[in-house]
Amino acid sequence: MNTQTTQRERELEIKLKLLANFGSMVSKETKLDPLLEIIALQVKTILGCDRCSVFIYDAKARSLWAKVAMGLQHTEIRIPFGSGIVGHVAASGMSVNIPNAYSDPRFSRELDKLTGYMTKNILATPLKNINGKIIGVFEAINKYSRHFTEEDEGILKLISSLAASAIENAKLYQRLSESQMETIYRLATTAEYRDQQDTAIHLRHISTYSSLIAASMGLSEEDVENVSYASPLHDIGKVGIADAILLKPGRLTPEEFEEMKKHTLYGAKILANAESQLLQSACRIAASHHEKYNGKGYPNGLRGEEIPLFARIVSVADVFDALCMKRVYKPRWEPEDARKYIVEQSGKDFDPAVVAAFDRIFPEILKAQQSTQDGRKSIIPGISGKMKKMF
Ligand code: C2E
Ligand code: SIN
Ligand code: SIN
Ligand code: FE
């Protein structure tokens, strides 16, 4: 009897520690997808079960979505509000503890069929925000020891209130960075008004290629994100260039080209003394994206590592995409010819490490180029598209 109490006390103590740890972990993560991943992992550990999914309620679509494992991949699934266990919990706002899923009429076997997984027991709890509004559902599946207990239910409710506020914060943060990004793109698009549609595509390409290269070079996730958001501003200084030069339908004279070169200085001036890290990066990129690795670029003839890393990356992305697009002064090149040109210029115009990374992920660059040429719709690169890969 006595030993049983201490055993129980020990278990409780471990759970409390796990809960404290949970609180500090979720409060640090501001991005939705990694946050959901952390929450799911923590809940699995705390409850001692095989799976945990966090379903987020999408009020517009009246459905709940979650990322679930399918082998090594993750895919997004959606469940209509009110249907299945998850939809039922969302609609009723009440927890359910189901010891045998296959004998519960509310349980839908579709998902098991899709994932090849065998659900035995389920504990599902609504996620509510501070105002009591449903924002999602927690679903814990297959308790290692027989089935979920009342105590598990209590713990999951406790976790859900912590998780709900972290999720709300992350959603807010995501909306903010989406709108920040939209502002950046609109600003950048106005800088080159020769052809808005082409400019929008070019900027999107620069962003995608730069972040692919940065990721392939092993830069941190934060750096990859920064270069992806900051790179579209590289030519913002073109707003300072006279139309007669910027829009000239043909080759520039040497004098005109001297004038054109100033777009780097104008860009740096526009973005100078910014508070945000993002705009500081954008400033260095705008200033130095036409510097060359061998020191023969402009405006300052910087060489090698004197050129900020982001600028060395954007330089490759910019030239590759400029070559692949039709300009008033040149026809478009075949992507493979442009790739060869970039590789030839390794150590001359470009940083060899950047070129190596570019060459390594060239198939992905091609794929990205293809996909924007097929669907010429959005100016804004999808954050959600990138996030899909992360989970
Ligand atoms: P952009 O058109 O976006 O080109 C960016 C960079 O891609 C160029 O920087 C250059 O390094 C590379 N690039 C573009 N087309 C070619 C090409 O046919 N061959 C090679 N080898 N590289 C190419 P760059 O030269 O410093 O030019 C900066 C910007 O100045 C260009 O941006 C464009 O807006 C303007 N520009 C340059 N030359 C001309 C020209 O002859 N006529 C007109 N109208 N604009 C020009
Ligand atoms: C910088 O280090 O970013 C400024 C150098 C330049 O103007 O190219
Ligand atoms: C940055 O520009 O903020 C990152 C590093 C670099 O470009 O040197
Ligand atoms: Fe430029």
PDB file of N, CA, C and O and ligand atoms in Angstrom, residues 264-265 268 283-289 291 298-302 306-308 311, ligand 2:
ATOM      1  N   THR A 264      22.159  50.352 -56.962  1.00  0.00           N
ATOM      2  CA  THR A 264      22.657  49.688 -55.743  1.00  0.00           C
ATOM      3  C   THR A 264      22.792  50.707 -54.606  1.00  0.00           C
ATOM      4  O   THR A 264      22.420  50.419 -53.465  1.00  0.00           O
ATOM      5  N   LEU A 265      23.323  51.886 -54.942  1.00  0.00           N
ATOM      6  CA  LEU A 265      23.524  52.931 -53.915  1.00  0.00           C
ATOM      7  C   LEU A 265      22.181  53.493 -53.448  1.00  0.00           C
ATOM      8  O   LEU A 265      21.958  53.687 -52.252  1.00  0.00           O
ATOM      9  N   ALA A 268      20.544  50.975 -51.160  1.00  0.00           N
ATOM     10  CA  ALA A 268      21.165  50.972 -49.830  1.00  0.00           C
ATOM     11  C   ALA A 268      20.687  52.174 -49.032  1.00  0.00           C
ATOM     12  O   ALA A 268      20.435  52.082 -47.827  1.00  0.00           O
ATOM     13  N   CYS A 283      19.196  45.707 -46.950  1.00  0.00           N
ATOM     14  CA  CYS A 283      20.092  46.822 -47.259  1.00  0.00           C
ATOM     15  C   CYS A 283      21.435  46.307 -47.784  1.00  0.00           C
ATOM     16  O   CYS A 283      21.937  46.786 -48.810  1.00  0.00           O
ATOM     17  N   ARG A 284      21.992  45.316 -47.114  1.00  0.00           N
ATOM     18  CA  ARG A 284      23.276  44.756 -47.565  1.00  0.00           C
ATOM     19  C   ARG A 284      23.128  44.094 -48.933  1.00  0.00           C
ATOM     20  O   ARG A 284      24.011  44.170 -49.779  1.00  0.00           O
ATOM     21  N   ILE A 285      21.977  43.443 -49.134  1.00  0.00           N
ATOM     22  CA  ILE A 285      21.746  42.779 -50.425  1.00  0.00           C
ATOM     23  C   ILE A 285      21.628  43.820 -51.542  1.00  0.00           C
ATOM     24  O   ILE A 285      22.248  43.698 -52.594  1.00  0.00           O
ATOM     25  N   ALA A 286      20.827  44.865 -51.285  1.00  0.00           N
ATOM     26  CA  ALA A 286      20.646  45.914 -52.301  1.00  0.00           C
ATOM     27  C   ALA A 286      21.988  46.568 -52.634  1.00  0.00           C
ATOM     28  O   ALA A 286      22.298  46.823 -53.799  1.00  0.00           O
ATOM     29  N   ALA A 287      22.797  46.802 -51.610  1.00  0.00           N
ATOM     30  CA  ALA A 287      24.085  47.475 -51.823  1.00  0.00           C
ATOM     31  C   ALA A 287      25.041  46.609 -52.626  1.00  0.00           C
ATOM     32  O   ALA A 287      25.753  47.112 -53.507  1.00  0.00           O
ATOM     33  N   SER A 288      25.067  45.317 -52.362  1.00  0.00           N
ATOM     34  CA  SER A 288      26.187  44.493 -52.845  1.00  0.00           C
ATOM     35  C   SER A 288      25.836  43.368 -53.813  1.00  0.00           C
ATOM     36  O   SER A 288      26.692  42.549 -54.108  1.00  0.00           O
ATOM     37  N   HIS A 289      24.591  43.342 -54.344  1.00  0.00           N
ATOM     38  CA  HIS A 289      24.260  42.190 -55.194  1.00  0.00           C
ATOM     39  C   HIS A 289      24.907  42.243 -56.571  1.00  0.00           C
ATOM     40  O   HIS A 289      24.853  41.266 -57.312  1.00  0.00           O
ATOM     41  N   GLU A 291      28.223  43.192 -56.732  1.00  0.00           N
ATOM     42  CA  GLU A 291      29.653  42.978 -56.483  1.00  0.00           C
ATOM     43  C   GLU A 291      30.012  41.617 -57.069  1.00  0.00           C
ATOM     44  O   GLU A 291      29.164  40.727 -57.148  1.00  0.00           O
ATOM     45  N   TYR A 298      30.394  46.128 -59.037  1.00  0.00           N
ATOM     46  CA  TYR A 298      30.096  47.471 -58.562  1.00  0.00           C
ATOM     47  C   TYR A 298      29.145  47.416 -57.389  1.00  0.00           C
ATOM     48  O   TYR A 298      28.518  46.394 -57.168  1.00  0.00           O
ATOM     49  N   PRO A 299      28.984  48.443 -56.576  1.00  0.00           N
ATOM     50  CA  PRO A 299      29.576  49.784 -56.733  1.00  0.00           C
ATOM     51  C   PRO A 299      30.964  49.932 -56.093  1.00  0.00           C
ATOM     52  O   PRO A 299      31.653  50.891 -56.395  1.00  0.00           O
ATOM     53  N   ASN A 300      31.382  49.002 -55.252  1.00  0.00           N
ATOM     54  CA  ASN A 300      32.609  49.244 -54.487  1.00  0.00           C
ATOM     55  C   ASN A 300      33.778  48.330 -54.816  1.00  0.00           C
ATOM     56  O   ASN A 300      34.821  48.425 -54.178  1.00  0.00           O
ATOM     57  N   GLY A 301      33.597  47.428 -55.772  1.00  0.00           N
ATOM     58  CA  GLY A 301      34.696  46.520 -56.102  1.00  0.00           C
ATOM     59  C   GLY A 301      35.112  45.634 -54.936  1.00  0.00           C
ATOM     60  O   GLY A 301      36.278  45.261 -54.822  1.00  0.00           O
ATOM     61  N   LEU A 302      34.137  45.296 -54.095  1.00  0.00           N
ATOM     62  CA  LEU A 302      34.441  44.365 -52.991  1.00  0.00           C
ATOM     63  C   LEU A 302      34.809  43.010 -53.584  1.00  0.00           C
ATOM     64  O   LEU A 302      34.345  42.658 -54.662  1.00  0.00           O
ATOM     65  N   GLU A 306      34.468  39.812 -48.490  1.00  0.00           N
ATOM     66  CA  GLU A 306      34.097  41.210 -48.189  1.00  0.00           C
ATOM     67  C   GLU A 306      32.643  41.456 -48.596  1.00  0.00           C
ATOM     68  O   GLU A 306      31.991  42.337 -48.065  1.00  0.00           O
ATOM     69  N   ILE A 307      32.224  40.694 -49.580  1.00  0.00           N
ATOM     70  CA  ILE A 307      30.828  40.841 -50.035  1.00  0.00           C
ATOM     71  C   ILE A 307      29.945  40.073 -49.057  1.00  0.00           C
ATOM     72  O   ILE A 307      30.198  38.902 -48.787  1.00  0.00           O
ATOM     73  N   PRO A 308      28.915  40.725 -48.496  1.00  0.00           N
ATOM     74  CA  PRO A 308      28.043  40.004 -47.553  1.00  0.00           C
ATOM     75  C   PRO A 308      27.502  38.710 -48.169  1.00  0.00           C
ATOM     76  O   PRO A 308      27.172  38.683 -49.359  1.00  0.00           O
ATOM     77  N   ALA A 311      24.344  38.728 -50.186  1.00  0.00           N
ATOM     78  CA  ALA A 311      24.501  39.373 -51.484  1.00  0.00           C
ATOM     79  C   ALA A 311      25.146  38.404 -52.483  1.00  0.00           C
ATOM     80  O   ALA A 311      24.779  38.382 -53.657  1.00  0.00           O
TER      81      ALA A 311
HETATM   82  C1  SIN B   2      28.174  46.375 -47.504  1.00  0.00           C
HETATM   83  O1  SIN B   2      29.135  45.904 -46.903  1.00  0.00           O
HETATM   84  O2  SIN B   2      27.053  45.813 -47.486  1.00  0.00           O
HETATM   85  C2  SIN B   2      28.290  47.671 -48.258  1.00  0.00           C
HETATM   86  C3  SIN B   2      29.237  47.540 -49.402  1.00  0.00           C
HETATM   87  C4  SIN B   2      28.661  47.998 -50.695  1.00  0.00           C
HETATM   88  O3  SIN B   2      28.159  49.136 -50.782  1.00  0.00           O
HETATM   89  O4  SIN B   2      28.727  47.253 -51.673  1.00  0.00           O
END
